[in-house]
Amino acid sequence: MSTTNIESSLGEFSSCLAGILDLIWRCALSIDPGFNLFTSFRYDPKLRTAPFNTEVNGEELPYLFFPYHVERLVKTAQKFGWQKSIQTMAAPDAASSLKRVCDKAVLESSLSEKETGIGLRVLLTPAGEFHVEKIPTRPFLRDPLEAAHFNPSAEPQGPSDQAPQTIFDVYIDTVPTPSSVYTSFKTTSRAHYDAARTRAGIKDRIKLKEVILHNERGEITEGSVRNVAFWRDGTWVAPLEEAGGLPGTVRRYLLERGLVQEGVIRKEDLRLGEWVLLINGFDVTVLGKIVERPSAE
């Protein structure tokens, strides 16, 4: 047998083995995964008339980028091979069913929550059922996309050029977080994120703090509860999706509109005092600055 034939056979064997291992993994997860899939986004009456939100939703809705979250659940269910969840998301009324459970959660909320905004965490179980959890979130005090338009390299000429508030303290994690399906897809299996927050001394989501994660190759991936971007050569640059971070919905919006670009960001290239654009489905965009890690308490 020639060398070419041997190499071709080995390639076919490797591909076949990878397919078998993937099938075994999916079957194991479908039996007893021990976690749920989820997506999270903001309810806010201000979003109903926000042009950027209506553009994505195709109608006036108080939910941030609602179609993106439907698409996320479809892709995540398919990735994990959960047949009942796949069936739920493939149903013609999947989006309306998801909206109904969100509407119910909002209806059961207090008036003050409805006025200031509610973080919704929508779970999709292995049985294909939706459950909604409410997460306290900060009220919008200004344009939620304002931080994405901030230019850290420009000299401020007046009040309108000042950095949008609020400013988070951002730490760099000391331990790599290996890339995996659990960093690339949103699930309730989040021990790796919790560990990074513990190392940074972040005990809750009330304080304005975030920690930046990096993979085993030293590439920045994301924050513990937010996507991140850094100012490089006149634009905001987010880590490549291939680095292993979660492809967030607001991140997607910013990339599609050219407000953020993708590139390789390495841990050793980050500097104290550097601006960080923090991105998620609750706050949308806010700013942070890289600071020294806190002393151990």
PDB file of C-alpha atoms in Angstrom:
ATOM      1  CA  MET A   1       0.000   0.000   0.000  1.00  0.00           C
ATOM      2  CA  SER A   2       1.368   3.418  -0.947  1.00  0.00           C
ATOM      3  CA  THR A   3       2.019   6.211   1.552  1.00  0.00           C
ATOM      4  CA  THR A   4      -0.789   8.211  -0.021  1.00  0.00           C
ATOM      5  CA  ASN A   5      -3.256   5.370   0.471  1.00  0.00           C
ATOM      6  CA  ILE A   6      -2.148   4.879   4.084  1.00  0.00           C
ATOM      7  CA  GLU A   7      -2.584   8.578   4.843  1.00  0.00           C
ATOM      8  CA  SER A   8      -6.014   8.540   3.175  1.00  0.00           C
ATOM      9  CA  SER A   9      -7.076   5.500   5.212  1.00  0.00           C
ATOM     10  CA  LEU A  10      -5.847   7.055   8.447  1.00  0.00           C
ATOM     11  CA  GLY A  11      -7.773  10.228   7.652  1.00  0.00           C
ATOM     12  CA  GLU A  12     -10.958   8.270   7.020  1.00  0.00           C
ATOM     13  CA  PHE A  13     -10.449   6.290  10.246  1.00  0.00           C
ATOM     14  CA  SER A  14      -9.893   9.485  12.284  1.00  0.00           C
ATOM     15  CA  SER A  15     -13.003  11.057  10.805  1.00  0.00           C
ATOM     16  CA  CYS A  16     -15.058   7.934  11.527  1.00  0.00           C
ATOM     17  CA  LEU A  17     -13.723   7.727  15.096  1.00  0.00           C
ATOM     18  CA  ALA A  18     -14.534  11.386  15.720  1.00  0.00           C
ATOM     19  CA  GLY A  19     -18.085  10.776  14.502  1.00  0.00           C
ATOM     20  CA  ILE A  20     -18.506   7.754  16.797  1.00  0.00           C
ATOM     21  CA  LEU A  21     -17.170   9.651  19.813  1.00  0.00           C
ATOM     22  CA  ASP A  22     -19.491  12.569  19.074  1.00  0.00           C
ATOM     23  CA  LEU A  23     -22.452  10.169  18.854  1.00  0.00           C
ATOM     24  CA  ILE A  24     -21.507   8.550  22.181  1.00  0.00           C
ATOM     25  CA  TRP A  25     -21.201  12.004  23.793  1.00  0.00           C
ATOM     26  CA  ARG A  26     -24.606  13.084  22.508  1.00  0.00           C
ATOM     27  CA  CYS A  27     -26.253   9.858  23.671  1.00  0.00           C
ATOM     28  CA  ALA A  28     -24.745  10.214  27.160  1.00  0.00           C
ATOM     29  CA  LEU A  29     -25.987  13.785  27.424  1.00  0.00           C
ATOM     30  CA  SER A  30     -29.477  12.870  26.267  1.00  0.00           C
ATOM     31  CA  ILE A  31     -29.791  10.238  29.009  1.00  0.00           C
ATOM     32  CA  ASP A  32     -28.831  12.369  32.016  1.00  0.00           C
ATOM     33  CA  PRO A  33     -27.198  15.687  31.124  1.00  0.00           C
ATOM     34  CA  GLY A  34     -27.468  17.197  34.604  1.00  0.00           C
ATOM     35  CA  PHE A  35     -27.942  20.712  33.259  1.00  0.00           C
ATOM     36  CA  ASN A  36     -30.242  22.869  31.138  1.00  0.00           C
ATOM     37  CA  LEU A  37     -29.709  24.995  28.079  1.00  0.00           C
ATOM     38  CA  PHE A  38     -30.537  28.671  28.423  1.00  0.00           C
ATOM     39  CA  THR A  39     -30.508  32.113  26.957  1.00  0.00           C
ATOM     40  CA  SER A  40     -30.799  35.431  28.773  1.00  0.00           C
ATOM     41  CA  PHE A  41     -32.074  38.827  27.721  1.00  0.00           C
ATOM     42  CA  ARG A  42     -33.667  41.979  28.994  1.00  0.00           C
ATOM     43  CA  TYR A  43     -37.294  42.991  29.243  1.00  0.00           C
ATOM     44  CA  ASP A  44     -37.651  46.755  29.293  1.00  0.00           C
ATOM     45  CA  PRO A  45     -40.530  49.020  28.168  1.00  0.00           C
ATOM     46  CA  LYS A  46     -37.920  51.390  26.710  1.00  0.00           C
ATOM     47  CA  LEU A  47     -36.909  48.678  24.245  1.00  0.00           C
ATOM     48  CA  ARG A  48     -40.361  48.634  22.687  1.00  0.00           C
ATOM     49  CA  THR A  49     -39.688  51.917  20.862  1.00  0.00           C
ATOM     50  CA  ALA A  50     -35.906  51.610  20.503  1.00  0.00           C
ATOM     51  CA  PRO A  51     -35.161  51.626  16.734  1.00  0.00           C
ATOM     52  CA  PHE A  52     -32.147  49.295  17.056  1.00  0.00           C
ATOM     53  CA  ASN A  53     -34.294  46.704  18.821  1.00  0.00           C
ATOM     54  CA  THR A  54     -37.255  47.016  16.451  1.00  0.00           C
ATOM     55  CA  GLU A  55     -34.861  46.569  13.526  1.00  0.00           C
ATOM     56  CA  VAL A  56     -33.901  43.100  14.789  1.00  0.00           C
ATOM     57  CA  ASN A  57     -37.300  42.061  16.130  1.00  0.00           C
ATOM     58  CA  GLY A  58     -39.232  43.210  13.072  1.00  0.00           C
ATOM     59  CA  GLU A  59     -41.870  44.680  15.379  1.00  0.00           C
ATOM     60  CA  GLU A  60     -42.076  46.708  18.575  1.00  0.00           C
ATOM     61  CA  LEU A  61     -41.229  44.340  21.437  1.00  0.00           C
ATOM     62  CA  PRO A  62     -39.957  44.994  24.972  1.00  0.00           C
ATOM     63  CA  TYR A  63     -37.532  42.049  24.669  1.00  0.00           C
ATOM     64  CA  LEU A  64     -33.950  42.621  23.515  1.00  0.00           C
ATOM     65  CA  PHE A  65     -33.167  40.976  20.157  1.00  0.00           C
ATOM     66  CA  PHE A  66     -35.792  38.271  20.672  1.00  0.00           C
ATOM     67  CA  PRO A  67     -35.228  36.385  17.357  1.00  0.00           C
ATOM     68  CA  TYR A  68     -31.528  35.984  18.155  1.00  0.00           C
ATOM     69  CA  HIS A  69     -32.434  34.100  21.325  1.00  0.00           C
ATOM     70  CA  VAL A  70     -34.805  31.784  19.504  1.00  0.00           C
ATOM     71  CA  GLU A  71     -31.987  31.005  17.038  1.00  0.00           C
ATOM     72  CA  ARG A  72     -29.554  30.432  19.903  1.00  0.00           C
ATOM     73  CA  LEU A  73     -31.818  27.845  21.552  1.00  0.00           C
ATOM     74  CA  VAL A  74     -32.302  26.075  18.218  1.00  0.00           C
ATOM     75  CA  LYS A  75     -28.552  25.799  17.628  1.00  0.00           C
ATOM     76  CA  THR A  76     -27.763  24.792  21.204  1.00  0.00           C
ATOM     77  CA  ALA A  77     -30.422  22.062  21.279  1.00  0.00           C
ATOM     78  CA  GLN A  78     -29.051  20.710  18.002  1.00  0.00           C
ATOM     79  CA  LYS A  79     -25.467  20.809  19.296  1.00  0.00           C
ATOM     80  CA  PHE A  80     -26.327  18.737  22.360  1.00  0.00           C
ATOM     81  CA  GLY A  81     -28.631  16.434  20.434  1.00  0.00           C
ATOM     82  CA  TRP A  82     -31.562  16.744  22.846  1.00  0.00           C
ATOM     83  CA  GLN A  83     -34.384  15.389  20.717  1.00  0.00           C
ATOM     84  CA  LYS A  84     -37.292  16.744  22.767  1.00  0.00           C
ATOM     85  CA  SER A  85     -35.675  20.180  22.917  1.00  0.00           C
ATOM     86  CA  ILE A  86     -35.007  20.039  19.172  1.00  0.00           C
ATOM     87  CA  GLN A  87     -38.663  19.197  18.600  1.00  0.00           C
ATOM     88  CA  THR A  88     -39.781  22.076  20.815  1.00  0.00           C
ATOM     89  CA  MET A  89     -37.651  24.568  18.928  1.00  0.00           C
ATOM     90  CA  ALA A  90     -38.627  23.126  15.518  1.00  0.00           C
ATOM     91  CA  ALA A  91     -42.333  23.595  16.202  1.00  0.00           C
ATOM     92  CA  PRO A  92     -44.023  26.313  14.113  1.00  0.00           C
ATOM     93  CA  ASP A  93     -45.111  28.100  17.288  1.00  0.00           C
ATOM     94  CA  ALA A  94     -41.728  27.874  19.068  1.00  0.00           C
ATOM     95  CA  ALA A  95     -41.148  31.633  19.105  1.00  0.00           C
ATOM     96  CA  SER A  96     -44.684  32.423  20.254  1.00  0.00           C
ATOM     97  CA  SER A  97     -44.462  29.735  22.969  1.00  0.00           C
ATOM     98  CA  LEU A  98     -41.215  31.251  24.210  1.00  0.00           C
ATOM     99  CA  LYS A  99     -42.754  34.709  24.194  1.00  0.00           C
ATOM    100  CA  ARG A 100     -45.769  33.489  26.173  1.00  0.00           C
ATOM    101  CA  VAL A 101     -43.641  32.171  29.059  1.00  0.00           C
ATOM    102  CA  CYS A 102     -41.710  35.451  29.080  1.00  0.00           C
ATOM    103  CA  ASP A 103     -44.933  37.482  29.062  1.00  0.00           C
ATOM    104  CA  LYS A 104     -46.183  35.437  32.023  1.00  0.00           C
ATOM    105  CA  ALA A 105     -42.991  36.099  34.012  1.00  0.00           C
ATOM    106  CA  VAL A 106     -43.270  39.827  33.325  1.00  0.00           C
ATOM    107  CA  LEU A 107     -46.969  39.875  34.203  1.00  0.00           C
ATOM    108  CA  GLU A 108     -46.168  38.334  37.594  1.00  0.00           C
ATOM    109  CA  SER A 109     -43.477  40.952  38.312  1.00  0.00           C
ATOM    110  CA  SER A 110     -43.890  44.076  40.419  1.00  0.00           C
ATOM    111  CA  LEU A 111     -44.638  47.455  38.857  1.00  0.00           C
ATOM    112  CA  SER A 112     -41.184  48.773  39.779  1.00  0.00           C
ATOM    113  CA  GLU A 113     -39.524  45.798  38.076  1.00  0.00           C
ATOM    114  CA  LYS A 114     -41.554  46.358  34.939  1.00  0.00           C
ATOM    115  CA  GLU A 115     -40.634  50.047  34.867  1.00  0.00           C
ATOM    116  CA  THR A 116     -36.879  49.656  35.411  1.00  0.00           C
ATOM    117  CA  GLY A 117     -36.276  46.454  33.459  1.00  0.00           C
ATOM    118  CA  ILE A 118     -36.059  42.744  34.181  1.00  0.00           C
ATOM    119  CA  GLY A 119     -33.355  40.240  33.311  1.00  0.00           C
ATOM    120  CA  LEU A 120     -34.943  37.046  31.996  1.00  0.00           C
ATOM    121  CA  ARG A 121     -33.101  33.736  32.074  1.00  0.00           C
ATOM    122  CA  VAL A 122     -34.998  31.300  29.866  1.00  0.00           C
ATOM    123  CA  LEU A 123     -34.181  27.635  30.488  1.00  0.00           C
ATOM    124  CA  LEU A 124     -34.800  24.862  27.965  1.00  0.00           C
ATOM    125  CA  THR A 125     -34.838  21.487  29.711  1.00  0.00           C
ATOM    126  CA  PRO A 126     -33.914  18.076  28.226  1.00  0.00           C
ATOM    127  CA  ALA A 127     -37.673  17.381  28.230  1.00  0.00           C
ATOM    128  CA  GLY A 128     -38.155  20.333  25.876  1.00  0.00           C
ATOM    129  CA  GLU A 129     -39.860  22.570  28.443  1.00  0.00           C
ATOM    130  CA  PHE A 130     -39.345  26.298  28.995  1.00  0.00           C
ATOM    131  CA  HIS A 131     -38.803  27.796  32.431  1.00  0.00           C
ATOM    132  CA  VAL A 132     -38.099  31.458  33.163  1.00  0.00           C
ATOM    133  CA  GLU A 133     -36.037  32.897  36.011  1.00  0.00           C
ATOM    134  CA  LYS A 134     -35.883  36.616  36.802  1.00  0.00           C
ATOM    135  CA  ILE A 135     -32.523  38.302  37.398  1.00  0.00           C
ATOM    136  CA  PRO A 136     -32.269  41.816  38.929  1.00  0.00           C
ATOM    137  CA  THR A 137     -30.753  44.255  36.465  1.00  0.00           C
ATOM    138  CA  ARG A 138     -29.719  47.894  36.429  1.00  0.00           C
ATOM    139  CA  PRO A 139     -32.062  50.462  34.851  1.00  0.00           C
ATOM    140  CA  PHE A 140     -31.109  52.098  31.563  1.00  0.00           C
ATOM    141  CA  LEU A 141     -29.860  55.606  32.345  1.00  0.00           C
ATOM    142  CA  ARG A 142     -28.723  56.385  28.792  1.00  0.00           C
ATOM    143  CA  ASP A 143     -28.570  54.905  25.295  1.00  0.00           C
ATOM    144  CA  PRO A 144     -27.678  51.230  25.863  1.00  0.00           C
ATOM    145  CA  LEU A 145     -25.428  51.256  22.780  1.00  0.00           C
ATOM    146  CA  GLU A 146     -23.581  54.429  23.787  1.00  0.00           C
ATOM    147  CA  ALA A 147     -20.508  52.624  25.113  1.00  0.00           C
ATOM    148  CA  ALA A 148     -19.964  50.938  21.730  1.00  0.00           C
ATOM    149  CA  HIS A 149     -19.577  54.405  20.149  1.00  0.00           C
ATOM    150  CA  PHE A 150     -17.018  55.573  22.703  1.00  0.00           C
ATOM    151  CA  ASN A 151     -13.554  56.292  21.263  1.00  0.00           C
ATOM    152  CA  PRO A 152     -10.931  55.886  24.006  1.00  0.00           C
ATOM    153  CA  SER A 153      -8.197  57.441  21.845  1.00  0.00           C
ATOM    154  CA  ALA A 154     -10.064  60.685  21.129  1.00  0.00           C
ATOM    155  CA  GLU A 155      -9.344  63.780  23.173  1.00  0.00           C
ATOM    156  CA  PRO A 156     -12.588  64.868  24.872  1.00  0.00           C
ATOM    157  CA  GLN A 157     -13.837  68.186  23.495  1.00  0.00           C
ATOM    158  CA  GLY A 158     -16.843  68.520  25.773  1.00  0.00           C
ATOM    159  CA  PRO A 159     -19.304  66.665  28.023  1.00  0.00           C
ATOM    160  CA  SER A 160     -20.616  64.583  25.101  1.00  0.00           C
ATOM    161  CA  ASP A 161     -17.131  63.138  24.571  1.00  0.00           C
ATOM    162  CA  GLN A 162     -16.771  61.888  28.125  1.00  0.00           C
ATOM    163  CA  ALA A 163     -16.770  58.133  28.755  1.00  0.00           C
ATOM    164  CA  PRO A 164     -20.283  56.725  29.206  1.00  0.00           C
ATOM    165  CA  GLN A 165     -20.909  55.573  32.732  1.00  0.00           C
ATOM    166  CA  THR A 166     -20.937  53.150  34.492  1.00  0.00           C
ATOM    167  CA  ILE A 167     -17.287  52.076  34.663  1.00  0.00           C
ATOM    168  CA  PHE A 168     -16.571  48.510  35.804  1.00  0.00           C
ATOM    169  CA  ASP A 169     -13.403  47.279  37.464  1.00  0.00           C
ATOM    170  CA  VAL A 170     -12.107  44.531  35.186  1.00  0.00           C
ATOM    171  CA  TYR A 171      -9.614  41.896  36.344  1.00  0.00           C
ATOM    172  CA  ILE A 172      -7.586  39.401  34.314  1.00  0.00           C
ATOM    173  CA  ASP A 173      -7.989  35.811  35.470  1.00  0.00           C
ATOM    174  CA  THR A 174      -4.837  34.095  36.729  1.00  0.00           C
ATOM    175  CA  VAL A 175      -5.784  30.605  35.508  1.00  0.00           C
ATOM    176  CA  PRO A 176      -6.666  29.553  31.942  1.00  0.00           C
ATOM    177  CA  THR A 177     -10.207  28.347  31.232  1.00  0.00           C
ATOM    178  CA  PRO A 178      -9.958  25.598  28.591  1.00  0.00           C
ATOM    179  CA  SER A 179     -12.279  26.057  25.625  1.00  0.00           C
ATOM    180  CA  SER A 180     -15.085  23.520  25.440  1.00  0.00           C
ATOM    181  CA  VAL A 181     -18.671  23.096  24.357  1.00  0.00           C
ATOM    182  CA  TYR A 182     -19.618  24.655  27.698  1.00  0.00           C
ATOM    183  CA  THR A 183     -17.818  27.901  26.869  1.00  0.00           C
ATOM    184  CA  SER A 184     -19.112  28.026  23.292  1.00  0.00           C
ATOM    185  CA  PHE A 185     -22.763  27.274  24.112  1.00  0.00           C
ATOM    186  CA  LYS A 186     -24.904  28.707  26.883  1.00  0.00           C
ATOM    187  CA  THR A 187     -25.803  26.094  29.511  1.00  0.00           C
ATOM    188  CA  THR A 188     -26.306  26.033  33.269  1.00  0.00           C
ATOM    189  CA  SER A 189     -23.046  24.075  33.585  1.00  0.00           C
ATOM    190  CA  ARG A 190     -21.071  27.160  34.621  1.00  0.00           C
ATOM    191  CA  ALA A 191     -18.564  25.999  37.234  1.00  0.00           C
ATOM    192  CA  HIS A 192     -15.690  27.367  35.120  1.00  0.00           C
ATOM    193  CA  TYR A 193     -17.208  30.864  35.165  1.00  0.00           C
ATOM    194  CA  ASP A 194     -17.961  30.666  38.882  1.00  0.00           C
ATOM    195  CA  ALA A 195     -14.353  29.623  39.551  1.00  0.00           C
ATOM    196  CA  ALA A 196     -13.004  32.620  37.628  1.00  0.00           C
ATOM    197  CA  ARG A 197     -15.265  34.997  39.573  1.00  0.00           C
ATOM    198  CA  THR A 198     -14.188  33.422  42.864  1.00  0.00           C
ATOM    199  CA  ARG A 199     -10.515  33.865  41.986  1.00  0.00           C
ATOM    200  CA  ALA A 200     -11.231  37.539  41.239  1.00  0.00           C
ATOM    201  CA  GLY A 201     -13.117  38.013  44.509  1.00  0.00           C
ATOM    202  CA  ILE A 202     -16.419  38.759  42.729  1.00  0.00           C
ATOM    203  CA  LYS A 203     -19.199  37.607  45.027  1.00  0.00           C
ATOM    204  CA  ASP A 204     -22.311  38.915  43.261  1.00  0.00           C
ATOM    205  CA  ARG A 205     -23.556  40.853  40.233  1.00  0.00           C
ATOM    206  CA  ILE A 206     -24.430  43.993  42.161  1.00  0.00           C
ATOM    207  CA  LYS A 207     -20.917  45.425  42.300  1.00  0.00           C
ATOM    208  CA  LEU A 208     -19.468  46.754  39.065  1.00  0.00           C
ATOM    209  CA  LYS A 209     -16.827  44.081  38.567  1.00  0.00           C
ATOM    210  CA  GLU A 210     -15.920  41.623  35.816  1.00  0.00           C
ATOM    211  CA  VAL A 211     -13.106  39.151  35.149  1.00  0.00           C
ATOM    212  CA  ILE A 212     -11.591  38.393  31.740  1.00  0.00           C
ATOM    213  CA  LEU A 213     -11.050  34.747  30.822  1.00  0.00           C
ATOM    214  CA  HIS A 214      -8.355  33.322  28.543  1.00  0.00           C
ATOM    215  CA  ASN A 215      -7.890  29.877  27.041  1.00  0.00           C
ATOM    216  CA  GLU A 216      -4.980  27.438  27.324  1.00  0.00           C
ATOM    217  CA  ARG A 217      -3.250  29.174  24.374  1.00  0.00           C
ATOM    218  CA  GLY A 218      -3.246  32.545  26.125  1.00  0.00           C
ATOM    219  CA  GLU A 219      -6.004  33.962  23.910  1.00  0.00           C
ATOM    220  CA  ILE A 220      -8.665  36.143  25.505  1.00  0.00           C
ATOM    221  CA  THR A 221     -12.104  34.566  25.136  1.00  0.00           C
ATOM    222  CA  GLU A 222     -14.742  36.502  27.125  1.00  0.00           C
ATOM    223  CA  GLY A 223     -15.770  37.757  30.540  1.00  0.00           C
ATOM    224  CA  SER A 224     -17.472  35.631  33.177  1.00  0.00           C
ATOM    225  CA  VAL A 225     -20.935  37.005  32.324  1.00  0.00           C
ATOM    226  CA  ARG A 226     -20.176  39.275  29.356  1.00  0.00           C
ATOM    227  CA  ASN A 227     -18.496  39.333  25.993  1.00  0.00           C
ATOM    228  CA  VAL A 228     -15.573  41.735  25.757  1.00  0.00           C
ATOM    229  CA  ALA A 229     -13.900  43.944  23.167  1.00  0.00           C
ATOM    230  CA  PHE A 230     -10.729  46.041  23.242  1.00  0.00           C
ATOM    231  CA  TRP A 231      -9.757  49.242  21.431  1.00  0.00           C
ATOM    232  CA  ARG A 232      -7.251  48.372  18.702  1.00  0.00           C
ATOM    233  CA  ASP A 233      -6.198  50.533  15.739  1.00  0.00           C
ATOM    234  CA  GLY A 234      -9.212  52.807  15.899  1.00  0.00           C
ATOM    235  CA  THR A 235     -11.964  50.265  16.505  1.00  0.00           C
ATOM    236  CA  TRP A 236     -13.333  47.862  19.100  1.00  0.00           C
ATOM    237  CA  VAL A 237     -12.037  44.331  18.564  1.00  0.00           C
ATOM    238  CA  ALA A 238     -13.699  41.261  20.093  1.00  0.00           C
ATOM    239  CA  PRO A 239     -11.887  37.933  20.490  1.00  0.00           C
ATOM    240  CA  LEU A 240     -12.445  35.477  17.678  1.00  0.00           C
ATOM    241  CA  GLU A 241     -15.296  33.038  18.219  1.00  0.00           C
ATOM    242  CA  GLU A 242     -12.751  30.279  17.517  1.00  0.00           C
ATOM    243  CA  ALA A 243     -10.934  31.222  20.736  1.00  0.00           C
ATOM    244  CA  GLY A 244     -13.746  29.454  22.583  1.00  0.00           C
ATOM    245  CA  GLY A 245     -15.901  32.215  24.046  1.00  0.00           C
ATOM    246  CA  LEU A 246     -19.674  32.425  23.860  1.00  0.00           C
ATOM    247  CA  PRO A 247     -20.984  34.090  20.676  1.00  0.00           C
ATOM    248  CA  GLY A 248     -23.366  36.466  22.452  1.00  0.00           C
ATOM    249  CA  THR A 249     -26.439  38.041  20.893  1.00  0.00           C
ATOM    250  CA  VAL A 250     -25.440  41.687  21.489  1.00  0.00           C
ATOM    251  CA  ARG A 251     -21.932  40.818  20.268  1.00  0.00           C
ATOM    252  CA  ARG A 252     -23.567  39.462  17.108  1.00  0.00           C
ATOM    253  CA  TYR A 253     -25.511  42.696  16.620  1.00  0.00           C
ATOM    254  CA  LEU A 254     -22.392  44.835  17.033  1.00  0.00           C
ATOM    255  CA  LEU A 255     -20.396  42.682  14.597  1.00  0.00           C
ATOM    256  CA  GLU A 256     -23.136  42.716  11.970  1.00  0.00           C
ATOM    257  CA  ARG A 257     -23.399  46.529  12.164  1.00  0.00           C
ATOM    258  CA  GLY A 258     -19.627  47.057  12.018  1.00  0.00           C
ATOM    259  CA  LEU A 259     -19.416  48.583  15.490  1.00  0.00           C
ATOM    260  CA  VAL A 260     -17.043  45.803  16.549  1.00  0.00           C
ATOM    261  CA  GLN A 261     -14.527  43.732  14.602  1.00  0.00           C
ATOM    262  CA  GLU A 262     -13.036  40.318  15.404  1.00  0.00           C
ATOM    263  CA  GLY A 263      -9.373  39.548  16.028  1.00  0.00           C
ATOM    264  CA  VAL A 264      -6.900  37.657  18.152  1.00  0.00           C
ATOM    265  CA  ILE A 265      -6.452  39.285  21.560  1.00  0.00           C
ATOM    266  CA  ARG A 266      -3.717  37.808  23.728  1.00  0.00           C
ATOM    267  CA  LYS A 267      -3.458  37.982  27.487  1.00  0.00           C
ATOM    268  CA  GLU A 268       0.075  39.413  27.386  1.00  0.00           C
ATOM    269  CA  ASP A 269      -1.118  42.327  25.229  1.00  0.00           C
ATOM    270  CA  LEU A 270      -3.549  43.650  27.846  1.00  0.00           C
ATOM    271  CA  ARG A 271      -2.495  46.605  29.979  1.00  0.00           C
ATOM    272  CA  LEU A 272      -3.594  48.059  33.298  1.00  0.00           C
ATOM    273  CA  GLY A 273      -5.855  51.060  32.743  1.00  0.00           C
ATOM    274  CA  GLU A 274      -6.958  49.808  29.335  1.00  0.00           C
ATOM    275  CA  TRP A 275     -10.579  50.359  28.366  1.00  0.00           C
ATOM    276  CA  VAL A 276     -12.802  47.309  27.887  1.00  0.00           C
ATOM    277  CA  LEU A 277     -16.175  47.234  26.152  1.00  0.00           C
ATOM    278  CA  LEU A 278     -18.425  44.880  28.147  1.00  0.00           C
ATOM    279  CA  ILE A 279     -21.354  43.346  26.284  1.00  0.00           C
ATOM    280  CA  ASN A 280     -24.352  41.255  27.342  1.00  0.00           C
ATOM    281  CA  GLY A 281     -28.114  40.878  27.025  1.00  0.00           C
ATOM    282  CA  PHE A 282     -28.952  42.695  30.268  1.00  0.00           C
ATOM    283  CA  ASP A 283     -26.805  45.855  30.226  1.00  0.00           C
ATOM    284  CA  VAL A 284     -26.248  45.762  26.426  1.00  0.00           C
ATOM    285  CA  THR A 285     -22.976  47.750  26.417  1.00  0.00           C
ATOM    286  CA  VAL A 286     -21.035  49.281  29.298  1.00  0.00           C
ATOM    287  CA  LEU A 287     -17.404  50.225  29.819  1.00  0.00           C
ATOM    288  CA  GLY A 288     -14.753  48.913  32.144  1.00  0.00           C
ATOM    289  CA  LYS A 289     -11.079  49.465  32.848  1.00  0.00           C
ATOM    290  CA  ILE A 290      -8.492  46.811  33.585  1.00  0.00           C
ATOM    291  CA  VAL A 291      -7.271  47.180  37.166  1.00  0.00           C
ATOM    292  CA  GLU A 292      -4.978  45.370  39.590  1.00  0.00           C
ATOM    293  CA  ARG A 293      -6.413  42.233  41.059  1.00  0.00           C
ATOM    294  CA  PRO A 294      -7.800  42.768  44.557  1.00  0.00           C
ATOM    295  CA  SER A 295      -5.770  41.615  47.548  1.00  0.00           C
ATOM    296  CA  ALA A 296      -6.912  38.362  49.107  1.00  0.00           C
ATOM    297  CA  GLU A 297      -9.362  38.995  51.920  1.00  0.00           C
TER     298      GLU A 297
END
